[in-house]
Amino acid sequence: MTFQGSGPLDTTTVSSGGRGGGLGGGLGGGNLGGGRIAMGGGLGLVVTLIALFLGVNPGNLLGDMNAPAPDANSANDAITQHIQQCTIEKANTDSICRIVGTVDSLNTVWPQLLPGYTAPKTKIFSGAVNTACGPASSAMGPFYCPADRTAYFDPSFFDTLKRMGGSNGPLAQMYVVAHEYGHHVQNLTGALQKGNRMGNNGSVRVELQADCLAGVWAAHADKGPDAMLAPLSKEQIASVIQTAKAIGDDTIQGSNSNPEGWTHGSAEQRSRWFSIGYQSGDMRRCDTFATNDL
């Protein structure tokens, strides 16, 4: 068991999202393609996507974004109903409810650690989704769009992550959600904007900091009388380390890949920065911009 307690989950910031109405409708004219994301509102190239959690070129992943999305409305309706029926008990066995439960935990922990914290929105979708950062495919993996302050998740990613060598354990899946919320924290603190001005080197520092912030959340999520998480075990933390290593740039691209082209950091770096956050529980220890020892 990861979550403790019983009763309904707070779903006020979580909704379904999909491809209804065609691409780009009312989303600020952003578009995604060719490995770049263009955003309106003066945001510029904030990411490539920031949360290309897999650390690969989106141009190699996206497929035909103009292809029809069959039964998109039906899928969204089913997800909406699923979300509304989520309980703490279901969060221990069901991936959609686990996302919702993790969101609840994150929005309980971060206000205690970051003055002025405001919760982002979360959208759970299937296949493809419209965002203020442009249309996106589930093949990209989970991501955070700073333009609409929303984290996006297709639960099928967890199966992909397992095939890549990551863990399918509950805490490993929750780490995925916490990583994207780390990007929201960075959006609030300005770290996201700072990293965006630094090219690939900045992207690596942003991603490693998000891993560290996920560790900070984990350090606090099982503490206190109102903690949503049961005490975390060494085995659960090991499942996160396994997953962080599985999505390192060198793991995905090969050990002989050029580090100058990395966007997320090596397997060792990703696991190390999560551990720094988890062992310290202090977001000040997550300043990846203040060190040359990543």
PDB file of C-alpha atoms in Angstrom:
ATOM      1  CA  MET A   1       0.000   0.000   0.000  1.00  0.00           C
ATOM      2  CA  THR A   2       1.294   3.483  -0.925  1.00  0.00           C
ATOM      3  CA  PHE A   3      -1.679   5.656  -0.014  1.00  0.00           C
ATOM      4  CA  GLN A   4      -3.159   5.432   3.455  1.00  0.00           C
ATOM      5  CA  GLY A   5      -6.623   6.326   4.599  1.00  0.00           C
ATOM      6  CA  SER A   6      -9.954   6.083   2.845  1.00  0.00           C
ATOM      7  CA  GLY A   7     -12.548   8.191   1.108  1.00  0.00           C
ATOM      8  CA  PRO A   8     -12.781  10.286  -2.047  1.00  0.00           C
ATOM      9  CA  LEU A   9      -9.902  12.178  -3.607  1.00  0.00           C
ATOM     10  CA  ASP A  10      -9.918  15.883  -4.402  1.00  0.00           C
ATOM     11  CA  THR A  11     -10.388  16.107  -8.173  1.00  0.00           C
ATOM     12  CA  THR A  12     -10.939  19.862  -8.469  1.00  0.00           C
ATOM     13  CA  THR A  13      -7.704  20.478 -10.418  1.00  0.00           C
ATOM     14  CA  VAL A  14      -7.824  17.268 -12.477  1.00  0.00           C
ATOM     15  CA  SER A  15      -9.775  16.775 -15.691  1.00  0.00           C
ATOM     16  CA  SER A  16      -9.709  14.801 -18.911  1.00  0.00           C
ATOM     17  CA  GLY A  17      -8.354  16.289 -22.106  1.00  0.00           C
ATOM     18  CA  GLY A  18      -8.336  15.201 -25.732  1.00  0.00           C
ATOM     19  CA  ARG A  19      -8.480  16.065 -29.396  1.00  0.00           C
ATOM     20  CA  GLY A  20     -12.077  17.195 -29.688  1.00  0.00           C
ATOM     21  CA  GLY A  21     -12.709  20.109 -32.057  1.00  0.00           C
ATOM     22  CA  GLY A  22      -9.598  19.785 -34.170  1.00  0.00           C
ATOM     23  CA  LEU A  23      -6.030  20.983 -33.618  1.00  0.00           C
ATOM     24  CA  GLY A  24      -5.100  24.406 -32.389  1.00  0.00           C
ATOM     25  CA  GLY A  25      -8.613  25.620 -31.684  1.00  0.00           C
ATOM     26  CA  GLY A  26      -8.397  28.563 -29.309  1.00  0.00           C
ATOM     27  CA  LEU A  27      -4.957  27.630 -28.050  1.00  0.00           C
ATOM     28  CA  GLY A  28      -3.058  30.747 -28.896  1.00  0.00           C
ATOM     29  CA  GLY A  29      -1.829  29.564 -32.248  1.00  0.00           C
ATOM     30  CA  GLY A  30       0.916  27.397 -30.831  1.00  0.00           C
ATOM     31  CA  ASN A  31       2.099  24.452 -32.899  1.00  0.00           C
ATOM     32  CA  LEU A  32       4.311  21.493 -32.346  1.00  0.00           C
ATOM     33  CA  GLY A  33       6.392  19.817 -34.983  1.00  0.00           C
ATOM     34  CA  GLY A  34       9.889  19.366 -36.361  1.00  0.00           C
ATOM     35  CA  GLY A  35      11.284  18.991 -32.873  1.00  0.00           C
ATOM     36  CA  ARG A  36      10.248  22.518 -31.826  1.00  0.00           C
ATOM     37  CA  ILE A  37       7.377  24.035 -29.944  1.00  0.00           C
ATOM     38  CA  ALA A  38       6.182  27.518 -30.760  1.00  0.00           C
ATOM     39  CA  MET A  39       4.153  29.418 -28.201  1.00  0.00           C
ATOM     40  CA  GLY A  40       2.183  32.606 -28.366  1.00  0.00           C
ATOM     41  CA  GLY A  41       2.084  35.275 -25.703  1.00  0.00           C
ATOM     42  CA  GLY A  42       5.799  36.022 -25.947  1.00  0.00           C
ATOM     43  CA  LEU A  43       6.829  32.811 -24.221  1.00  0.00           C
ATOM     44  CA  GLY A  44       9.178  31.779 -27.005  1.00  0.00           C
ATOM     45  CA  LEU A  45      10.865  28.405 -27.034  1.00  0.00           C
ATOM     46  CA  VAL A  46      10.278  27.394 -23.457  1.00  0.00           C
ATOM     47  CA  VAL A  47      10.956  23.731 -24.060  1.00  0.00           C
ATOM     48  CA  THR A  48      11.585  21.158 -26.681  1.00  0.00           C
ATOM     49  CA  LEU A  49       9.055  20.077 -24.964  1.00  0.00           C
ATOM     50  CA  ILE A  50      10.162  20.808 -21.402  1.00  0.00           C
ATOM     51  CA  ALA A  51       8.742  17.565 -20.320  1.00  0.00           C
ATOM     52  CA  LEU A  52       9.843  15.326 -23.110  1.00  0.00           C
ATOM     53  CA  PHE A  53      10.305  12.941 -20.242  1.00  0.00           C
ATOM     54  CA  LEU A  54      11.878  10.397 -22.525  1.00  0.00           C
ATOM     55  CA  GLY A  55      14.687  12.760 -23.455  1.00  0.00           C
ATOM     56  CA  VAL A  56      14.300  12.320 -27.203  1.00  0.00           C
ATOM     57  CA  ASN A  57      13.501  14.520 -30.178  1.00  0.00           C
ATOM     58  CA  PRO A  58       9.727  14.982 -30.445  1.00  0.00           C
ATOM     59  CA  GLY A  59      10.055  15.135 -34.209  1.00  0.00           C
ATOM     60  CA  ASN A  60      11.051  11.480 -34.089  1.00  0.00           C
ATOM     61  CA  LEU A  61       8.074  10.523 -31.949  1.00  0.00           C
ATOM     62  CA  LEU A  62       5.041  12.423 -33.112  1.00  0.00           C
ATOM     63  CA  GLY A  63       3.407  10.649 -36.001  1.00  0.00           C
ATOM     64  CA  ASP A  64       0.688  12.292 -37.996  1.00  0.00           C
ATOM     65  CA  MET A  65      -0.837  14.959 -35.777  1.00  0.00           C
ATOM     66  CA  ASN A  66      -3.521  15.594 -38.402  1.00  0.00           C
ATOM     67  CA  ALA A  67      -4.756  12.017 -38.319  1.00  0.00           C
ATOM     68  CA  PRO A  68      -8.303  11.630 -37.041  1.00  0.00           C
ATOM     69  CA  ALA A  69      -8.778  10.748 -33.406  1.00  0.00           C
ATOM     70  CA  PRO A  70     -11.575   8.170 -33.372  1.00  0.00           C
ATOM     71  CA  ASP A  71     -13.951   8.227 -30.422  1.00  0.00           C
ATOM     72  CA  ALA A  72     -12.004  11.062 -28.772  1.00  0.00           C
ATOM     73  CA  ASN A  73     -15.088  12.394 -27.020  1.00  0.00           C
ATOM     74  CA  SER A  74     -16.023   8.928 -25.779  1.00  0.00           C
ATOM     75  CA  ALA A  75     -12.527   8.409 -24.414  1.00  0.00           C
ATOM     76  CA  ASN A  76     -12.618  11.757 -22.637  1.00  0.00           C
ATOM     77  CA  ASP A  77     -16.048  11.018 -21.161  1.00  0.00           C
ATOM     78  CA  ALA A  78     -14.783   7.673 -19.869  1.00  0.00           C
ATOM     79  CA  ILE A  79     -11.714   9.321 -18.297  1.00  0.00           C
ATOM     80  CA  THR A  80     -13.881  12.018 -16.728  1.00  0.00           C
ATOM     81  CA  GLN A  81     -16.141   9.407 -15.142  1.00  0.00           C
ATOM     82  CA  HIS A  82     -13.101   7.448 -13.996  1.00  0.00           C
ATOM     83  CA  ILE A  83     -11.588  10.521 -12.328  1.00  0.00           C
ATOM     84  CA  GLN A  84     -14.810  11.345 -10.527  1.00  0.00           C
ATOM     85  CA  GLN A  85     -14.979   7.851  -9.045  1.00  0.00           C
ATOM     86  CA  CYS A  86     -11.427   7.900  -7.677  1.00  0.00           C
ATOM     87  CA  THR A  87     -10.887   7.178  -4.006  1.00  0.00           C
ATOM     88  CA  ILE A  88      -7.796   6.839  -1.859  1.00  0.00           C
ATOM     89  CA  GLU A  89      -8.270   3.067  -1.907  1.00  0.00           C
ATOM     90  CA  LYS A  90      -8.434   2.981  -5.722  1.00  0.00           C
ATOM     91  CA  ALA A  91      -5.252   5.065  -5.933  1.00  0.00           C
ATOM     92  CA  ASN A  92      -3.384   2.001  -4.683  1.00  0.00           C
ATOM     93  CA  THR A  93      -4.500  -0.182  -7.585  1.00  0.00           C
ATOM     94  CA  ASP A  94      -5.546   2.049 -10.485  1.00  0.00           C
ATOM     95  CA  SER A  95      -3.193   4.184 -12.605  1.00  0.00           C
ATOM     96  CA  ILE A  96      -5.612   7.063 -13.274  1.00  0.00           C
ATOM     97  CA  CYS A  97      -6.577   7.293  -9.618  1.00  0.00           C
ATOM     98  CA  ARG A  98      -2.895   7.019  -8.687  1.00  0.00           C
ATOM     99  CA  ILE A  99      -2.237  10.150 -10.760  1.00  0.00           C
ATOM    100  CA  VAL A 100      -5.101  11.925  -8.981  1.00  0.00           C
ATOM    101  CA  GLY A 101      -3.873  10.783  -5.575  1.00  0.00           C
ATOM    102  CA  THR A 102      -0.327  11.927  -6.334  1.00  0.00           C
ATOM    103  CA  VAL A 103      -1.668  15.319  -7.420  1.00  0.00           C
ATOM    104  CA  ASP A 104      -3.505  15.601  -4.086  1.00  0.00           C
ATOM    105  CA  SER A 105      -0.329  14.763  -2.209  1.00  0.00           C
ATOM    106  CA  LEU A 106       1.774  17.205  -4.223  1.00  0.00           C
ATOM    107  CA  ASN A 107      -0.726  19.988  -3.648  1.00  0.00           C
ATOM    108  CA  THR A 108      -0.625  19.243   0.063  1.00  0.00           C
ATOM    109  CA  VAL A 109       3.179  19.168   0.342  1.00  0.00           C
ATOM    110  CA  TRP A 110       4.305  22.025  -1.909  1.00  0.00           C
ATOM    111  CA  PRO A 111       2.344  24.843  -0.203  1.00  0.00           C
ATOM    112  CA  GLN A 112       4.265  23.950   2.973  1.00  0.00           C
ATOM    113  CA  LEU A 113       7.616  24.249   1.202  1.00  0.00           C
ATOM    114  CA  LEU A 114       7.145  27.089  -1.276  1.00  0.00           C
ATOM    115  CA  PRO A 115       5.477  30.339  -0.153  1.00  0.00           C
ATOM    116  CA  GLY A 116       3.050  31.541  -2.776  1.00  0.00           C
ATOM    117  CA  TYR A 117       2.643  28.111  -4.340  1.00  0.00           C
ATOM    118  CA  THR A 118      -0.421  27.838  -6.564  1.00  0.00           C
ATOM    119  CA  ALA A 119      -1.579  24.474  -7.831  1.00  0.00           C
ATOM    120  CA  PRO A 120      -1.326  23.747 -11.549  1.00  0.00           C
ATOM    121  CA  LYS A 121      -4.038  22.001 -13.486  1.00  0.00           C
ATOM    122  CA  THR A 122      -3.691  18.374 -14.498  1.00  0.00           C
ATOM    123  CA  LYS A 123      -5.167  16.755 -17.589  1.00  0.00           C
ATOM    124  CA  ILE A 124      -5.342  13.019 -18.126  1.00  0.00           C
ATOM    125  CA  PHE A 125      -5.771  12.118 -21.780  1.00  0.00           C
ATOM    126  CA  SER A 126      -5.541   9.306 -24.276  1.00  0.00           C
ATOM    127  CA  GLY A 127      -3.720   9.502 -27.600  1.00  0.00           C
ATOM    128  CA  ALA A 128      -3.402  13.225 -28.264  1.00  0.00           C
ATOM    129  CA  VAL A 129      -4.329  16.499 -26.662  1.00  0.00           C
ATOM    130  CA  ASN A 130      -4.592  20.207 -27.388  1.00  0.00           C
ATOM    131  CA  THR A 131      -2.605  22.517 -25.103  1.00  0.00           C
ATOM    132  CA  ALA A 132      -1.698  26.189 -24.941  1.00  0.00           C
ATOM    133  CA  CYS A 133       1.737  25.033 -26.075  1.00  0.00           C
ATOM    134  CA  GLY A 134       0.270  23.376 -29.179  1.00  0.00           C
ATOM    135  CA  PRO A 135      -1.096  19.926 -30.013  1.00  0.00           C
ATOM    136  CA  ALA A 136       0.761  17.009 -28.453  1.00  0.00           C
ATOM    137  CA  SER A 137       0.876  13.246 -28.806  1.00  0.00           C
ATOM    138  CA  SER A 138       1.004  10.699 -26.031  1.00  0.00           C
ATOM    139  CA  ALA A 139       4.156   9.368 -27.723  1.00  0.00           C
ATOM    140  CA  MET A 140       5.968  12.318 -26.157  1.00  0.00           C
ATOM    141  CA  GLY A 141       5.386  11.040 -22.675  1.00  0.00           C
ATOM    142  CA  PRO A 142       4.146  13.185 -19.782  1.00  0.00           C
ATOM    143  CA  PHE A 143       4.789  16.920 -20.079  1.00  0.00           C
ATOM    144  CA  TYR A 144       4.159  20.286 -18.482  1.00  0.00           C
ATOM    145  CA  CYS A 145       2.986  23.283 -20.495  1.00  0.00           C
ATOM    146  CA  PRO A 146       3.971  26.560 -18.814  1.00  0.00           C
ATOM    147  CA  ALA A 147       1.616  28.564 -21.042  1.00  0.00           C
ATOM    148  CA  ASP A 148      -1.474  27.035 -19.422  1.00  0.00           C
ATOM    149  CA  ARG A 149       0.240  25.856 -16.219  1.00  0.00           C
ATOM    150  CA  THR A 150      -0.986  22.341 -16.808  1.00  0.00           C
ATOM    151  CA  ALA A 151       0.644  18.922 -16.440  1.00  0.00           C
ATOM    152  CA  TYR A 152      -0.477  16.343 -19.009  1.00  0.00           C
ATOM    153  CA  PHE A 153      -0.464  12.564 -18.576  1.00  0.00           C
ATOM    154  CA  ASP A 154      -1.486   9.626 -20.738  1.00  0.00           C
ATOM    155  CA  PRO A 155      -1.525   6.630 -18.338  1.00  0.00           C
ATOM    156  CA  SER A 156      -0.365   4.322 -21.146  1.00  0.00           C
ATOM    157  CA  PHE A 157       3.086   5.866 -20.643  1.00  0.00           C
ATOM    158  CA  PHE A 158       3.568   3.701 -17.576  1.00  0.00           C
ATOM    159  CA  ASP A 159       3.541   0.587 -19.778  1.00  0.00           C
ATOM    160  CA  THR A 160       6.077   2.236 -22.091  1.00  0.00           C
ATOM    161  CA  LEU A 161       8.253   3.087 -19.121  1.00  0.00           C
ATOM    162  CA  LYS A 162       8.267  -0.524 -17.982  1.00  0.00           C
ATOM    163  CA  ARG A 163       9.318  -1.689 -21.456  1.00  0.00           C
ATOM    164  CA  MET A 164      12.192   0.776 -21.306  1.00  0.00           C
ATOM    165  CA  GLY A 165      13.489  -0.832 -18.134  1.00  0.00           C
ATOM    166  CA  GLY A 166      11.765   1.365 -15.595  1.00  0.00           C
ATOM    167  CA  SER A 167       9.708   0.055 -12.705  1.00  0.00           C
ATOM    168  CA  ASN A 168       5.941  -0.338 -12.776  1.00  0.00           C
ATOM    169  CA  GLY A 169       5.832   0.099  -9.010  1.00  0.00           C
ATOM    170  CA  PRO A 170       3.402   2.666  -7.598  1.00  0.00           C
ATOM    171  CA  LEU A 171       6.047   5.078  -6.325  1.00  0.00           C
ATOM    172  CA  ALA A 172       7.911   4.970  -9.640  1.00  0.00           C
ATOM    173  CA  GLN A 173       4.709   6.060 -11.392  1.00  0.00           C
ATOM    174  CA  MET A 174       4.176   8.758  -8.793  1.00  0.00           C
ATOM    175  CA  TYR A 175       7.709   9.999  -9.431  1.00  0.00           C
ATOM    176  CA  VAL A 176       6.682  10.651 -13.042  1.00  0.00           C
ATOM    177  CA  VAL A 177       3.867  12.906 -11.817  1.00  0.00           C
ATOM    178  CA  ALA A 178       6.079  14.586  -9.216  1.00  0.00           C
ATOM    179  CA  HIS A 179       8.730  15.318 -11.877  1.00  0.00           C
ATOM    180  CA  GLU A 180       6.207  17.246 -13.990  1.00  0.00           C
ATOM    181  CA  TYR A 181       5.029  19.133 -10.910  1.00  0.00           C
ATOM    182  CA  GLY A 182       8.685  19.961 -10.354  1.00  0.00           C
ATOM    183  CA  HIS A 183       8.526  21.845 -13.657  1.00  0.00           C
ATOM    184  CA  HIS A 184       5.553  23.796 -12.325  1.00  0.00           C
ATOM    185  CA  VAL A 185       7.554  24.749  -9.238  1.00  0.00           C
ATOM    186  CA  GLN A 186      10.319  25.895 -11.594  1.00  0.00           C
ATOM    187  CA  ASN A 187       7.804  27.949 -13.547  1.00  0.00           C
ATOM    188  CA  LEU A 188       6.810  29.679 -10.308  1.00  0.00           C
ATOM    189  CA  THR A 189      10.408  30.305  -9.177  1.00  0.00           C
ATOM    190  CA  GLY A 190      11.767  31.408 -12.553  1.00  0.00           C
ATOM    191  CA  ALA A 191      14.160  28.472 -12.931  1.00  0.00           C
ATOM    192  CA  LEU A 192      12.271  27.261 -15.990  1.00  0.00           C
ATOM    193  CA  GLN A 193      12.755  30.565 -17.754  1.00  0.00           C
ATOM    194  CA  LYS A 194      16.420  30.684 -16.731  1.00  0.00           C
ATOM    195  CA  GLY A 195      17.086  27.231 -18.140  1.00  0.00           C
ATOM    196  CA  ASN A 196      15.329  28.094 -21.373  1.00  0.00           C
ATOM    197  CA  ARG A 197      17.876  30.815 -22.049  1.00  0.00           C
ATOM    198  CA  MET A 198      20.785  28.377 -21.744  1.00  0.00           C
ATOM    199  CA  GLY A 199      20.154  25.895 -24.566  1.00  0.00           C
ATOM    200  CA  ASN A 200      20.808  22.183 -24.013  1.00  0.00           C
ATOM    201  CA  ASN A 201      22.919  22.819 -20.934  1.00  0.00           C
ATOM    202  CA  GLY A 202      20.021  24.671 -19.385  1.00  0.00           C
ATOM    203  CA  SER A 203      17.600  21.914 -20.348  1.00  0.00           C
ATOM    204  CA  VAL A 204      19.720  19.327 -18.534  1.00  0.00           C
ATOM    205  CA  ARG A 205      19.857  21.516 -15.421  1.00  0.00           C
ATOM    206  CA  VAL A 206      16.085  22.053 -15.549  1.00  0.00           C
ATOM    207  CA  GLU A 207      15.376  18.339 -15.846  1.00  0.00           C
ATOM    208  CA  LEU A 208      17.780  17.325 -13.093  1.00  0.00           C
ATOM    209  CA  GLN A 209      16.314  19.966 -10.814  1.00  0.00           C
ATOM    210  CA  ALA A 210      12.825  18.584 -11.505  1.00  0.00           C
ATOM    211  CA  ASP A 211      14.111  15.144 -10.477  1.00  0.00           C
ATOM    212  CA  CYS A 212      15.495  16.664  -7.283  1.00  0.00           C
ATOM    213  CA  LEU A 213      12.219  18.449  -6.550  1.00  0.00           C
ATOM    214  CA  ALA A 214      10.401  15.148  -7.018  1.00  0.00           C
ATOM    215  CA  GLY A 215      12.729  13.737  -4.365  1.00  0.00           C
ATOM    216  CA  VAL A 216      11.935  16.636  -2.021  1.00  0.00           C
ATOM    217  CA  TRP A 217       8.234  15.876  -2.377  1.00  0.00           C
ATOM    218  CA  ALA A 218       8.835  12.187  -1.623  1.00  0.00           C
ATOM    219  CA  ALA A 219      10.795  13.126   1.500  1.00  0.00           C
ATOM    220  CA  HIS A 220       7.787  14.983   2.918  1.00  0.00           C
ATOM    221  CA  ALA A 221       4.865  13.038   1.466  1.00  0.00           C
ATOM    222  CA  ASP A 222       4.894  10.343   4.170  1.00  0.00           C
ATOM    223  CA  LYS A 223       5.566  12.659   7.111  1.00  0.00           C
ATOM    224  CA  GLY A 224       3.123  14.049   9.664  1.00  0.00           C
ATOM    225  CA  PRO A 225      -0.218  12.870  11.045  1.00  0.00           C
ATOM    226  CA  ASP A 226      -2.087  13.871   7.881  1.00  0.00           C
ATOM    227  CA  ALA A 227       0.353  12.355   5.394  1.00  0.00           C
ATOM    228  CA  MET A 228      -1.383  10.740   2.438  1.00  0.00           C
ATOM    229  CA  LEU A 229       1.449   8.279   1.863  1.00  0.00           C
ATOM    230  CA  ALA A 230       2.318   5.386   4.114  1.00  0.00           C
ATOM    231  CA  PRO A 231       5.986   5.318   5.197  1.00  0.00           C
ATOM    232  CA  LEU A 232       8.088   4.732   2.098  1.00  0.00           C
ATOM    233  CA  SER A 233      10.273   1.648   1.987  1.00  0.00           C
ATOM    234  CA  LYS A 234      13.789   1.184   0.614  1.00  0.00           C
ATOM    235  CA  GLU A 235      12.306  -1.022  -2.083  1.00  0.00           C
ATOM    236  CA  GLN A 236       9.962   1.743  -3.216  1.00  0.00           C
ATOM    237  CA  ILE A 237      12.788   4.279  -3.410  1.00  0.00           C
ATOM    238  CA  ALA A 238      14.843   1.715  -5.339  1.00  0.00           C
ATOM    239  CA  SER A 239      12.014   1.486  -7.880  1.00  0.00           C
ATOM    240  CA  VAL A 240      12.301   5.235  -8.463  1.00  0.00           C
ATOM    241  CA  ILE A 241      16.089   5.012  -8.867  1.00  0.00           C
ATOM    242  CA  GLN A 242      15.608   2.196 -11.389  1.00  0.00           C
ATOM    243  CA  THR A 243      13.157   4.338 -13.331  1.00  0.00           C
ATOM    244  CA  ALA A 244      15.330   7.470 -13.240  1.00  0.00           C
ATOM    245  CA  LYS A 245      18.228   5.446 -14.647  1.00  0.00           C
ATOM    246  CA  ALA A 246      16.033   3.959 -17.384  1.00  0.00           C
ATOM    247  CA  ILE A 247      15.271   7.428 -18.761  1.00  0.00           C
ATOM    248  CA  GLY A 248      18.779   8.861 -18.676  1.00  0.00           C
ATOM    249  CA  ASP A 249      20.027  10.277 -21.975  1.00  0.00           C
ATOM    250  CA  ASP A 250      22.899   7.790 -22.084  1.00  0.00           C
ATOM    251  CA  THR A 251      20.529   4.887 -21.425  1.00  0.00           C
ATOM    252  CA  ILE A 252      18.164   5.927 -24.199  1.00  0.00           C
ATOM    253  CA  GLN A 253      20.698   7.183 -26.737  1.00  0.00           C
ATOM    254  CA  GLY A 254      23.550   4.810 -25.909  1.00  0.00           C
ATOM    255  CA  SER A 255      26.640   5.208 -23.765  1.00  0.00           C
ATOM    256  CA  ASN A 256      28.611   6.564 -26.718  1.00  0.00           C
ATOM    257  CA  SER A 257      26.190   9.426 -27.371  1.00  0.00           C
ATOM    258  CA  ASN A 258      27.504  12.986 -27.231  1.00  0.00           C
ATOM    259  CA  PRO A 259      26.758  14.582 -23.833  1.00  0.00           C
ATOM    260  CA  GLU A 260      26.605  18.002 -25.491  1.00  0.00           C
ATOM    261  CA  GLY A 261      23.422  16.865 -27.205  1.00  0.00           C
ATOM    262  CA  TRP A 262      21.768  15.617 -24.025  1.00  0.00           C
ATOM    263  CA  THR A 263      18.621  17.348 -22.778  1.00  0.00           C
ATOM    264  CA  HIS A 264      17.788  15.469 -19.562  1.00  0.00           C
ATOM    265  CA  GLY A 265      21.023  14.166 -18.060  1.00  0.00           C
ATOM    266  CA  SER A 266      22.639  10.769 -17.672  1.00  0.00           C
ATOM    267  CA  ALA A 267      21.206   7.813 -15.785  1.00  0.00           C
ATOM    268  CA  GLU A 268      23.626   8.470 -12.925  1.00  0.00           C
ATOM    269  CA  GLN A 269      22.782  12.168 -12.820  1.00  0.00           C
ATOM    270  CA  ARG A 270      19.030  11.639 -12.815  1.00  0.00           C
ATOM    271  CA  SER A 271      19.118   9.087 -10.013  1.00  0.00           C
ATOM    272  CA  ARG A 272      21.664  11.174  -8.071  1.00  0.00           C
ATOM    273  CA  TRP A 273      19.590  14.353  -8.104  1.00  0.00           C
ATOM    274  CA  PHE A 274      16.423  12.543  -7.075  1.00  0.00           C
ATOM    275  CA  SER A 275      18.405  11.092  -4.177  1.00  0.00           C
ATOM    276  CA  ILE A 276      19.731  14.537  -3.205  1.00  0.00           C
ATOM    277  CA  GLY A 277      16.183  15.822  -2.969  1.00  0.00           C
ATOM    278  CA  TYR A 278      14.906  12.778  -1.129  1.00  0.00           C
ATOM    279  CA  GLN A 279      17.732  12.547   1.375  1.00  0.00           C
ATOM    280  CA  SER A 280      17.762  16.271   2.176  1.00  0.00           C
ATOM    281  CA  GLY A 281      14.079  17.140   1.848  1.00  0.00           C
ATOM    282  CA  ASP A 282      15.320  20.665   1.104  1.00  0.00           C
ATOM    283  CA  MET A 283      14.511  22.331  -2.211  1.00  0.00           C
ATOM    284  CA  ARG A 284      17.487  24.660  -1.684  1.00  0.00           C
ATOM    285  CA  ARG A 285      19.724  21.646  -2.267  1.00  0.00           C
ATOM    286  CA  CYS A 286      18.220  21.342  -5.761  1.00  0.00           C
ATOM    287  CA  ASP A 287      20.028  24.339  -7.275  1.00  0.00           C
ATOM    288  CA  THR A 288      21.443  22.595 -10.316  1.00  0.00           C
ATOM    289  CA  PHE A 289      22.296  26.012 -11.776  1.00  0.00           C
ATOM    290  CA  ALA A 290      24.839  26.743  -9.025  1.00  0.00           C
ATOM    291  CA  THR A 291      27.148  23.796  -9.634  1.00  0.00           C
ATOM    292  CA  ASN A 292      29.359  22.384 -12.348  1.00  0.00           C
ATOM    293  CA  ASP A 293      29.177  18.961 -10.712  1.00  0.00           C
ATOM    294  CA  LEU A 294      25.942  17.647 -12.155  1.00  0.00           C
TER     295      LEU A 294
END
